[in-house]
mmCIF file with all atom_site columns, C-alpha atoms in Angstrom:
data_model
loop_
_atom_site.group_PDB
_atom_site.id
_atom_site.type_symbol
_atom_site.label_atom_id
_atom_site.label_alt_id
_atom_site.label_comp_id
_atom_site.label_asym_id
_atom_site.label_entity_id
_atom_site.label_seq_id
_atom_site.pdbx_PDB_ins_code
_atom_site.Cartn_x
_atom_site.Cartn_y
_atom_site.Cartn_z
_atom_site.occupancy
_atom_site.B_iso_or_equiv
_atom_site.pdbx_formal_charge
_atom_site.auth_seq_id
_atom_site.auth_comp_id
_atom_site.auth_asym_id
_atom_site.auth_atom_id
_atom_site.pdbx_PDB_model_num
ATOM 1  C CA . UNK F 1 1  ? 34.825 -15.162 16.269 1.00 95.00 ? 1  UNK F CA 1
ATOM 2  C CA . UNK F 1 2  ? 38.035 -14.898 14.175 1.00 97.00 ? 2  UNK F CA 1
ATOM 3  C CA . UNK F 1 3  ? 41.005 -13.938 16.172 1.00 98.00 ? 3  UNK F CA 1
ATOM 4  C CA . UNK F 1 4  ? 43.928 -11.696 15.701 1.00 98.00 ? 4  UNK F CA 1
ATOM 5  C CA . UNK F 1 5  ? 46.718 -10.465 17.797 1.00 98.00 ? 5  UNK F CA 1
ATOM 6  C CA . UNK F 1 6  ? 47.780 -7.089  19.036 1.00 98.00 ? 6  UNK F CA 1
ATOM 7  C CA . UNK F 1 7  ? 51.207 -6.368  20.308 1.00 98.00 ? 7  UNK F CA 1
ATOM 8  C CA . UNK F 1 8  ? 51.350 -5.111  23.983 1.00 97.00 ? 8  UNK F CA 1
ATOM 9  C CA . UNK F 1 9  ? 53.903 -4.674  26.546 1.00 96.00 ? 9  UNK F CA 1
ATOM 10 C CA . UNK F 1 10 ? 55.555 -8.256  27.004 1.00 96.00 ? 10 UNK F CA 1
ATOM 11 C CA . UNK F 1 11 ? 54.188 -9.999  23.915 1.00 97.00 ? 11 UNK F CA 1
ATOM 12 C CA . UNK F 1 12 ? 50.701 -10.012 22.325 1.00 97.00 ? 12 UNK F CA 1
ATOM 13 C CA . UNK F 1 13 ? 47.124 -10.170 23.285 1.00 97.00 ? 13 UNK F CA 1
ATOM 14 C CA . UNK F 1 14 ? 44.756 -12.506 21.446 1.00 98.00 ? 14 UNK F CA 1
ATOM 15 C CA . UNK F 1 15 ? 41.658 -10.780 20.457 1.00 98.00 ? 15 UNK F CA 1
ATOM 16 C CA . UNK F 1 16 ? 38.409 -11.961 19.054 1.00 98.00 ? 16 UNK F CA 1
ATOM 17 C CA . UNK F 1 17 ? 36.120 -10.127 16.452 1.00 98.00 ? 17 UNK F CA 1
ATOM 18 C CA . UNK F 1 18 ? 32.995 -10.707 15.032 1.00 98.00 ? 18 UNK F CA 1
ATOM 19 C CA . UNK F 1 19 ? 30.565 -8.565  12.890 1.00 97.00 ? 19 UNK F CA 1
ATOM 20 C CA . UNK F 1 20 ? 30.610 -5.550  10.627 1.00 96.00 ? 20 UNK F CA 1
ATOM 21 C CA . UNK F 1 21 ? 29.047 -2.546  12.247 1.00 95.00 ? 21 UNK F CA 1
ATOM 22 C CA . UNK F 1 22 ? 30.522 0.145   14.686 1.00 97.00 ? 22 UNK F CA 1
ATOM 23 C CA . UNK F 1 23 ? 33.094 -1.437  17.109 1.00 98.00 ? 23 UNK F CA 1
ATOM 24 C CA . UNK F 1 24 ? 32.023 -2.258  20.527 1.00 98.00 ? 24 UNK F CA 1
ATOM 25 C CA . UNK F 1 25 ? 35.086 -3.208  22.768 1.00 98.00 ? 25 UNK F CA 1
ATOM 26 C CA . UNK F 1 26 ? 34.123 -5.952  25.282 1.00 98.00 ? 26 UNK F CA 1
ATOM 27 C CA . UNK F 1 27 ? 36.410 -7.063  28.308 1.00 97.00 ? 27 UNK F CA 1
ATOM 28 C CA . UNK F 1 28 ? 35.618 -9.901  30.209 1.00 96.00 ? 28 UNK F CA 1
ATOM 29 C CA . UNK F 1 29 ? 35.496 -10.769 33.903 1.00 93.00 ? 29 UNK F CA 1
ATOM 30 C CA . UNK F 1 30 ? 38.452 -12.118 35.939 1.00 86.00 ? 30 UNK F CA 1
ATOM 31 C CA . UNK F 1 31 ? 37.794 -15.829 35.268 1.00 90.00 ? 31 UNK F CA 1
ATOM 32 C CA . UNK F 1 32 ? 36.707 -15.660 31.622 1.00 96.00 ? 32 UNK F CA 1
ATOM 33 C CA . UNK F 1 33 ? 38.141 -15.050 28.247 1.00 97.00 ? 33 UNK F CA 1
ATOM 34 C CA . UNK F 1 34 ? 37.019 -13.646 24.647 1.00 97.00 ? 34 UNK F CA 1
ATOM 35 C CA . UNK F 1 35 ? 34.700 -16.260 24.017 1.00 97.00 ? 35 UNK F CA 1
ATOM 36 C CA . UNK F 1 36 ? 32.298 -15.259 26.843 1.00 97.00 ? 36 UNK F CA 1
ATOM 37 C CA . UNK F 1 37 ? 31.025 -12.718 24.363 1.00 98.00 ? 37 UNK F CA 1
ATOM 38 C CA . UNK F 1 38 ? 30.026 -15.269 21.672 1.00 97.00 ? 38 UNK F CA 1
ATOM 39 C CA . UNK F 1 39 ? 26.462 -15.072 22.706 1.00 98.00 ? 39 UNK F CA 1
ATOM 40 C CA . UNK F 1 40 ? 26.404 -11.289 22.516 1.00 97.00 ? 40 UNK F CA 1
ATOM 41 C CA . UNK F 1 41 ? 28.078 -11.369 19.117 1.00 97.00 ? 41 UNK F CA 1
ATOM 42 C CA . UNK F 1 42 ? 25.556 -13.933 17.780 1.00 97.00 ? 42 UNK F CA 1
ATOM 43 C CA . UNK F 1 43 ? 22.636 -11.952 18.987 1.00 97.00 ? 43 UNK F CA 1
ATOM 44 C CA . UNK F 1 44 ? 23.758 -8.447  17.689 1.00 96.00 ? 44 UNK F CA 1
ATOM 45 C CA . UNK F 1 45 ? 24.616 -9.990  14.334 1.00 95.00 ? 45 UNK F CA 1
ATOM 46 C CA . UNK F 1 46 ? 26.123 -7.497  11.870 1.00 95.00 ? 46 UNK F CA 1
ATOM 47 C CA . UNK F 1 47 ? 24.875 -4.378  13.708 1.00 97.00 ? 47 UNK F CA 1
ATOM 48 C CA . UNK F 1 48 ? 27.912 -4.055  15.551 1.00 97.00 ? 48 UNK F CA 1
ATOM 49 C CA . UNK F 1 49 ? 31.558 -5.503  15.488 1.00 98.00 ? 49 UNK F CA 1
ATOM 50 C CA . UNK F 1 50 ? 32.475 -7.048  18.763 1.00 98.00 ? 50 UNK F CA 1
ATOM 51 C CA . UNK F 1 51 ? 36.028 -6.851  19.724 1.00 98.00 ? 51 UNK F CA 1
ATOM 52 C CA . UNK F 1 52 ? 36.759 -8.948  22.583 1.00 98.00 ? 52 UNK F CA 1
ATOM 53 C CA . UNK F 1 53 ? 40.412 -9.474  23.869 1.00 98.00 ? 53 UNK F CA 1
ATOM 54 C CA . UNK F 1 54 ? 41.668 -12.378 26.045 1.00 98.00 ? 54 UNK F CA 1
ATOM 55 C CA . UNK F 1 55 ? 42.925 -10.056 28.858 1.00 97.00 ? 55 UNK F CA 1
ATOM 56 C CA . UNK F 1 56 ? 46.379 -10.401 30.077 1.00 96.00 ? 56 UNK F CA 1
ATOM 57 C CA . UNK F 1 57 ? 46.906 -13.725 32.098 1.00 95.00 ? 57 UNK F CA 1
ATOM 58 C CA . UNK F 1 58 ? 43.720 -15.391 30.564 1.00 96.00 ? 58 UNK F CA 1
ATOM 59 C CA . UNK F 1 59 ? 42.636 -17.441 27.617 1.00 96.00 ? 59 UNK F CA 1
ATOM 60 C CA . UNK F 1 60 ? 45.212 -17.365 24.596 1.00 96.00 ? 60 UNK F CA 1
ATOM 61 C CA . UNK F 1 61 ? 46.959 -14.312 26.333 1.00 97.00 ? 61 UNK F CA 1
ATOM 62 C CA . UNK F 1 62 ? 47.697 -16.495 29.386 1.00 95.00 ? 62 UNK F CA 1
ATOM 63 C CA . UNK F 1 63 ? 51.327 -16.354 28.888 1.00 95.00 ? 63 UNK F CA 1
ATOM 64 C CA . UNK F 1 64 ? 51.847 -12.608 28.878 1.00 96.00 ? 64 UNK F CA 1
ATOM 65 C CA . UNK F 1 65 ? 53.777 -11.514 32.146 1.00 96.00 ? 65 UNK F CA 1
ATOM 66 C CA . UNK F 1 66 ? 52.472 -9.164  34.777 1.00 93.00 ? 66 UNK F CA 1
ATOM 67 C CA . UNK F 1 67 ? 51.846 -6.989  36.451 1.00 93.00 ? 67 UNK F CA 1
ATOM 68 C CA . UNK F 1 68 ? 48.285 -7.786  36.231 1.00 92.00 ? 68 UNK F CA 1
ATOM 69 C CA . UNK F 1 69 ? 45.385 -5.565  37.343 1.00 92.00 ? 69 UNK F CA 1
ATOM 70 C CA . UNK F 1 70 ? 43.005 -2.730  36.181 1.00 94.00 ? 70 UNK F CA 1
ATOM 71 C CA . UNK F 1 71 ? 45.776 -0.150  35.124 1.00 96.00 ? 71 UNK F CA 1
ATOM 72 C CA . UNK F 1 72 ? 47.609 -2.812  33.033 1.00 96.00 ? 72 UNK F CA 1
ATOM 73 C CA . UNK F 1 73 ? 44.254 -4.172  31.333 1.00 96.00 ? 73 UNK F CA 1
ATOM 74 C CA . UNK F 1 74 ? 43.344 -0.684  30.683 1.00 97.00 ? 74 UNK F CA 1
ATOM 75 C CA . UNK F 1 75 ? 46.688 0.087   28.844 1.00 97.00 ? 75 UNK F CA 1
ATOM 76 C CA . UNK F 1 76 ? 46.101 -2.990  26.844 1.00 98.00 ? 76 UNK F CA 1
ATOM 77 C CA . UNK F 1 77 ? 42.747 -2.363  25.952 1.00 97.00 ? 77 UNK F CA 1
ATOM 78 C CA . UNK F 1 78 ? 43.780 0.971   24.644 1.00 97.00 ? 78 UNK F CA 1
ATOM 79 C CA . UNK F 1 79 ? 46.429 -0.848  22.473 1.00 97.00 ? 79 UNK F CA 1
ATOM 80 C CA . UNK F 1 80 ? 43.520 -2.900  21.130 1.00 97.00 ? 80 UNK F CA 1
#
């Protein structure tokens, strides 16, 4: 996956992207990061574009400040 950054409150999220079809936004579980979506991205190939951020506090977005939780993650995903 290639990565890019998206500005959010408090800094930037790192986001992985792979594919060239319609966009599918993928949010990982609490202890994961965007790379957990690599097998899916490989399986679907170019039929869709997988867009998978490292959620606030995880992976390359680990230094973003809180608050953490579903409502903050939802706001960040809207920004993506």
